[in-house]
XYZ file of C-alpha atoms in Angstrom:
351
model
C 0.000 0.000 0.000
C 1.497 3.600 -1.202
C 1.799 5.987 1.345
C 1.495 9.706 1.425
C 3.766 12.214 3.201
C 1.576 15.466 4.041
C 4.853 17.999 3.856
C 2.780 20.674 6.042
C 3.191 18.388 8.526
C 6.414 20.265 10.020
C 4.074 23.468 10.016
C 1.411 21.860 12.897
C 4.020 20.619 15.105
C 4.482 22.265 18.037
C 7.507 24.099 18.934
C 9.486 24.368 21.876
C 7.231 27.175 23.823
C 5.266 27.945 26.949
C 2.172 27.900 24.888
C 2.855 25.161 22.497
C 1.823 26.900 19.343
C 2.786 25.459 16.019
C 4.929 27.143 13.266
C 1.813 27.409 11.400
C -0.221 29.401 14.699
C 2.688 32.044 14.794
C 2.505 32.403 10.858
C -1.232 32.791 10.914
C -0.655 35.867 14.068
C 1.961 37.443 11.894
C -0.087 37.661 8.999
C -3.283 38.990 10.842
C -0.863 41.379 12.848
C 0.867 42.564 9.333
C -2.815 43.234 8.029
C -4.106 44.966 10.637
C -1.050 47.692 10.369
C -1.494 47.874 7.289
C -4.677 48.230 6.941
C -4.378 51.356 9.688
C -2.075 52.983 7.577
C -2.294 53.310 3.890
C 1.013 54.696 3.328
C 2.945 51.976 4.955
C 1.147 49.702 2.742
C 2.287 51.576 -0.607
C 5.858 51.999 0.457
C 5.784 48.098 1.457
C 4.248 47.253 -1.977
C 6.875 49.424 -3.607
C 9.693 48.250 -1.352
C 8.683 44.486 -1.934
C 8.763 45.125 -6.141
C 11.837 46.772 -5.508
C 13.768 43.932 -4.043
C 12.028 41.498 -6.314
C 13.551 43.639 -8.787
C 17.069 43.663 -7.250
C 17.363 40.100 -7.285
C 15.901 39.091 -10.623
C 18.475 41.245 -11.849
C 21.617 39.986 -9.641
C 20.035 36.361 -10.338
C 20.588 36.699 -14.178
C 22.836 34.334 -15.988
C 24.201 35.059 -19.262
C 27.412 33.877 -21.496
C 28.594 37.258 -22.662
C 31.516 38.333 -20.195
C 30.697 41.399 -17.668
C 33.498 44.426 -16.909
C 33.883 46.673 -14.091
C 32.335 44.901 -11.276
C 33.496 42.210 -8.626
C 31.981 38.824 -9.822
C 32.552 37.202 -6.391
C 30.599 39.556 -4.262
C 26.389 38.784 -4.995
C 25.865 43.104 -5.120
C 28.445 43.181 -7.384
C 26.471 44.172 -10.252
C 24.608 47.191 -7.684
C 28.210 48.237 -6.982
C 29.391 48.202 -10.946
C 25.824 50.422 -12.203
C 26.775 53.129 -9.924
C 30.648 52.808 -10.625
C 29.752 53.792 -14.146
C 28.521 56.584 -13.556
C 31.818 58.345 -12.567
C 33.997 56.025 -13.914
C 32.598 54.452 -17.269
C 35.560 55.200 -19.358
C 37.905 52.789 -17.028
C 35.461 50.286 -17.255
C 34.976 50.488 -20.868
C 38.884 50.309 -21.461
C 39.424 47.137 -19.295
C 36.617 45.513 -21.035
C 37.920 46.413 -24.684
C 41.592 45.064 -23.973
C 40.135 41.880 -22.787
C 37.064 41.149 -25.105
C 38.820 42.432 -28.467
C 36.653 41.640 -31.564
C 33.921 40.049 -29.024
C 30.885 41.538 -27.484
C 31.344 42.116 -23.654
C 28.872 44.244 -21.321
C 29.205 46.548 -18.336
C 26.681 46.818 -16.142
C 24.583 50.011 -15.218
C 21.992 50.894 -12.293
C 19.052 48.294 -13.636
C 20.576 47.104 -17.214
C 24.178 46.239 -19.004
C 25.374 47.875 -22.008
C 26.525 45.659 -24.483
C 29.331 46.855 -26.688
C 30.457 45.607 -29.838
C 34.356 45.445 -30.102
C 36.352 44.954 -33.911
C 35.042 45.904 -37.638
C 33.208 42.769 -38.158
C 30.853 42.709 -35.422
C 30.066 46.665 -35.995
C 29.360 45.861 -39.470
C 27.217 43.393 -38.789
C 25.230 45.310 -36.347
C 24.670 47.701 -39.177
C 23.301 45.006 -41.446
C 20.512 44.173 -38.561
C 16.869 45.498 -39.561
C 15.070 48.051 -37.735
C 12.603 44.936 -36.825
C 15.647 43.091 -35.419
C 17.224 46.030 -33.895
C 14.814 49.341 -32.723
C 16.842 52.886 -32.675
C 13.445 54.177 -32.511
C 12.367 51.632 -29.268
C 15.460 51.693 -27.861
C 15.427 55.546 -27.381
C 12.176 55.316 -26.227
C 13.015 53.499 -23.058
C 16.895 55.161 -22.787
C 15.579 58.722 -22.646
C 12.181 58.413 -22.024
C 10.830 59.895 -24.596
C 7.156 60.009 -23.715
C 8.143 61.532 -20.499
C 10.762 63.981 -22.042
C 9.798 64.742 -25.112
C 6.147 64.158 -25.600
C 4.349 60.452 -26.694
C 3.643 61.787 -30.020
C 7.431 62.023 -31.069
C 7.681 58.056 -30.426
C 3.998 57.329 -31.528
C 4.304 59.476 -35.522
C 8.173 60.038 -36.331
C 7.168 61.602 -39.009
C 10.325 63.825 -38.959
C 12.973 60.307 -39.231
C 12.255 59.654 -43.039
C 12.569 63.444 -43.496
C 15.813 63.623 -41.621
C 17.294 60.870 -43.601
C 16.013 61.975 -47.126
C 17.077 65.532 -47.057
C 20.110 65.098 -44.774
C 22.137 63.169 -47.600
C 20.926 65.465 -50.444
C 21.760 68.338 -48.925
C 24.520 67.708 -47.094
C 27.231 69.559 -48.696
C 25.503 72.976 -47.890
C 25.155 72.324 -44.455
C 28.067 71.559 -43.319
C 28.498 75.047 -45.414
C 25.951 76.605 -43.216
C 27.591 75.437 -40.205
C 31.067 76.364 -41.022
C 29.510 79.648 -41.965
C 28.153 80.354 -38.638
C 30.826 78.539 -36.258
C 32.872 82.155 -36.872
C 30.375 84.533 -35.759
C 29.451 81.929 -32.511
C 33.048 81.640 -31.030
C 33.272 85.609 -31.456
C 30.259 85.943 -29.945
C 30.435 83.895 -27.048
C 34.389 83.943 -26.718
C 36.293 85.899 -28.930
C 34.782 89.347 -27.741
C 35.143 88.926 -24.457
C 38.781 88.036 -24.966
C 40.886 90.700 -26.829
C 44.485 90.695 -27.831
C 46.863 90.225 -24.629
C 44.829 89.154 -22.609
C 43.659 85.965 -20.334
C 39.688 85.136 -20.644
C 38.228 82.913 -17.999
C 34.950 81.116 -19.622
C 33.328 77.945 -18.179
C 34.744 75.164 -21.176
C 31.641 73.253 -21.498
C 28.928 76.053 -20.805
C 30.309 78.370 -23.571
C 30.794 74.717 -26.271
C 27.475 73.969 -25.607
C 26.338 77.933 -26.429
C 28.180 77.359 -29.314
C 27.411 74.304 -30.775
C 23.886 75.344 -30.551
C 24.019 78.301 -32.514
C 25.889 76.744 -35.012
C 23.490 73.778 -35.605
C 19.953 75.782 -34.823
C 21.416 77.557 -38.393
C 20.372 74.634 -40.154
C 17.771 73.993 -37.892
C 15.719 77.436 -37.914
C 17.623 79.655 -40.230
C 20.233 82.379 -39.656
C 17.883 84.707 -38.046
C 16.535 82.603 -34.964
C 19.664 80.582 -34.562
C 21.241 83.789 -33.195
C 18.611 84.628 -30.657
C 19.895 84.150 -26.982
C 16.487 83.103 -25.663
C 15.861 80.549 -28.083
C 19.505 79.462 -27.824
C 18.495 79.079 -23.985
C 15.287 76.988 -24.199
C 17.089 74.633 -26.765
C 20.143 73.566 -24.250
C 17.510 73.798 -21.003
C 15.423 71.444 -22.649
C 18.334 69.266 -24.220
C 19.809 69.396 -20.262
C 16.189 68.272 -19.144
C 15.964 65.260 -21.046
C 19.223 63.797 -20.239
C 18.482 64.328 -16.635
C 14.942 63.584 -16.259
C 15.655 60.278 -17.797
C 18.636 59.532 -15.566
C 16.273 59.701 -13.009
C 13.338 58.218 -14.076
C 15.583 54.911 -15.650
C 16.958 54.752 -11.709
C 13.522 53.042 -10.760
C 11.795 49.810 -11.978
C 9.575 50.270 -15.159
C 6.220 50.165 -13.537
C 7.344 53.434 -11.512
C 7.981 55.228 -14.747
C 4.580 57.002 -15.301
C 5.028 57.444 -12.001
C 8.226 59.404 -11.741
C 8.039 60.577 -15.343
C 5.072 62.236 -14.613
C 6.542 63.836 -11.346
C 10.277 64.675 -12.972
C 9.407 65.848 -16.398
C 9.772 69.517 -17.431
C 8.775 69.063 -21.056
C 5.423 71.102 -20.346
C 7.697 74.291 -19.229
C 10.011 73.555 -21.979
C 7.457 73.581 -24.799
C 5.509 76.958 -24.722
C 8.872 78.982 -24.253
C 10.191 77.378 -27.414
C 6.518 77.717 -29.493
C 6.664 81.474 -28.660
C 9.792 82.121 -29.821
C 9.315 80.217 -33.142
C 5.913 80.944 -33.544
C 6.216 84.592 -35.914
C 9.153 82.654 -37.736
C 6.617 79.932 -38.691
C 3.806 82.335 -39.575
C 5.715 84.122 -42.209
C 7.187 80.883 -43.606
C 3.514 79.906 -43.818
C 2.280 83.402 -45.474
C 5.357 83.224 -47.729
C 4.251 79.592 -49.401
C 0.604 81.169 -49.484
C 2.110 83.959 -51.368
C 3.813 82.396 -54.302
C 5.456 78.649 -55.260
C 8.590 78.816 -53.612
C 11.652 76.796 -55.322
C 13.108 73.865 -54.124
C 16.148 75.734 -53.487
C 14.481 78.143 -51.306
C 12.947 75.623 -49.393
C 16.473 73.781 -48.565
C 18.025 75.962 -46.728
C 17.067 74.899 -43.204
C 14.836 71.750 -41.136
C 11.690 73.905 -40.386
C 11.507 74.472 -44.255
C 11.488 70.627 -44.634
C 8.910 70.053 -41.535
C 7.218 72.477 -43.296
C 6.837 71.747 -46.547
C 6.169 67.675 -45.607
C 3.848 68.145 -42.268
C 0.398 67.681 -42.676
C -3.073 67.811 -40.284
C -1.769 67.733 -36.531
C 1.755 67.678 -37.614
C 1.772 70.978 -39.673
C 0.615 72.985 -36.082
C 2.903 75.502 -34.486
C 3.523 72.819 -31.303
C 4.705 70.157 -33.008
C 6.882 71.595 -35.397
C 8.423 73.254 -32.340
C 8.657 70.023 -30.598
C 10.165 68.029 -33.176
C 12.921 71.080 -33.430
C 13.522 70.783 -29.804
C 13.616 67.266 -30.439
C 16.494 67.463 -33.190
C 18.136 70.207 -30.721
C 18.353 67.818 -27.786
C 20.133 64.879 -30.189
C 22.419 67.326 -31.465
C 23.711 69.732 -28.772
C 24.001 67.036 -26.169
C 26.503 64.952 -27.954
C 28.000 67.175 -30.271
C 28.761 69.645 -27.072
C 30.497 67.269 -25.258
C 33.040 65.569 -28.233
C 34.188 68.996 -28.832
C 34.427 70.210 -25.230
C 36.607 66.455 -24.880
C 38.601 67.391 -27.703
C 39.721 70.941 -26.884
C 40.239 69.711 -22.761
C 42.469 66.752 -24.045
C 44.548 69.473 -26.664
């Protein structure tokens, strides 16, 4: 005859106490006492519920297994990984380095607060990243979740990127006369922000990346919004605040489990204080653009000369309004000035 082994068993036995309550009496009184404080106070039971996700969170990550070789955190220690995603934030470049030298013409990954970046190491494996499909391999998704772009920049850039195709199109036809433009209007930046300031025989003290970043935006917002616009100091302003905003707001937002984003995006983001200063100050520039192609057929060359001209000329319904063609300049702004601001600042601190 088979026989059966009840495994709760061990919870009815009684322990060793005055009373003689089993395991399973003292779990049943510290459940009813843990939902009766609860119960009393609401806000102990959110920050447990949050807590408890968090911790779940914590470990599913530490608890992850894969075959691709991690840099810049101790492997032996079980927080390891906790100790390596806030290592790269002031040291990322070490990390990098010692994971290159070691992993040449491989893929190895260093880890960051709650993911890893995986980096691609030799010629072949770059160019075979660039041979993946956009199906295979999302810019578009990717950015989404990296800067938070319905948070930072508004759900409609992500939902209708109507402004990508246009980008790519008129980019590589045009090319040669904006890099014309930009040449053309690097001059009058420096002078402006640095050169007048600092006349022959003398020493001028200027914060490095501030006064890059003042310049680099000038010089691209001429290809952006023309020469007129490019050179306004307000607009200048509202294109590296919100450019700053993004980059932070989605540091802090990507600091917290996913289900806390709407959350924290909705606490963090600035994209609402961002957006009427810049539709303001573009706002007459597009109303004459718009009166000018109501006056008269305008040439394709005419219509070349800058990105609102393209936006323009291609919007249509709800993307042709003043809002969104300032958003999807701001938009542009923040890719640009962001990265472009900091190679040059690194190249003129390493010279």
């Amino acid at each position: 005859m088979a026989t059966y082994f009840d495994p709760t068993l061990f919870l009815r036995l009684p322990l060793f106490t005055s009373d003689g309550k089993s395991l399973q009496d003292w779990l049943m009184l510290f459940k009813d006492q843990t939902m009766h404080t609860l119960a009393r106070d609401p806000l102990l039971s959110i920050s447990a519920i949050i807590n408890g996700a968090i911790t779940l969170y914590v470990l599913k990550f530490l608890l992850s297994k894969s075959q691709i070789p991690g840099f810049g955190y101790p492997h032996w220690f079980p927080a390891g990984r906790i100790y390596g995603g806030a290592r790269f934030f002031v040291d990322s470049s070490t990390m990098i380095s010692k994971g290159y030298k070691a992993s040449k013409g491989k893929v190895f990954k260093i880890p960051r607060w709650r993911s890893w970046v995986y980096i691609l190491s030799g010629d072949k494996l770059v160019d075979d990243f660039h041979h993946f499909s956009d199906k295979e391999l999302s810019l578009l998704d990717s950015a989404k979740h990296e800067l938070q772009i319905p948070y930072t920049m508004g759900a409609s850039v992500h939902d209708d990127p109507y402004h990508l195709p246009i980008l790519r199109q008129k980019l590589t036809r045009n090319l040669n006369y904006l890099v014309t433009e930009i040449l053309d209007e690097a001059v009058p930046a420096f002078n402006t922000i640095i050169g007048q300031h600092c006349p022959p025989g003398t020493i001028f003290h200027f914060k490095g990346l501030l006064s890059i970043t003042r310049i680099v935006a000038q010089t691209f917002n001429r290809i952006l919004v023309g020469p007129d616009l490019c050179r306004d100091t307000a607009y200048n302003a509202v294109s590296i605040q919100f450019a700053s905003n993004v980059m932070f707001t989605s540091l802090i937002i990507n600091l917290f489990p996913r289900f806390l984003h709407p959350l924290v995006g909705r606490i963090c983001s600035k994209f609402g204080s961002n957006l009427p200063k810049a539709i303001s100050l573009t706002r007459s520039l597009v109303e004459k653009r718009r009166a000018l192609m109501r006056s008269r057929d305008l040439t394709e060359e005419e219509m070349n000369t800058d990105f609102l001209w393209w936006f323009l000329a291609t919007a249509t319904g709800e993307q042709a309004t003043t809002e969104s063609l300032a958003t999807r300049i701001l938009v542009v702004n923040a890719a640009t000035i962001h990265t472009s601001s900091m190679v040059c600042f690194r190249d003129v601190y390493q010279r």
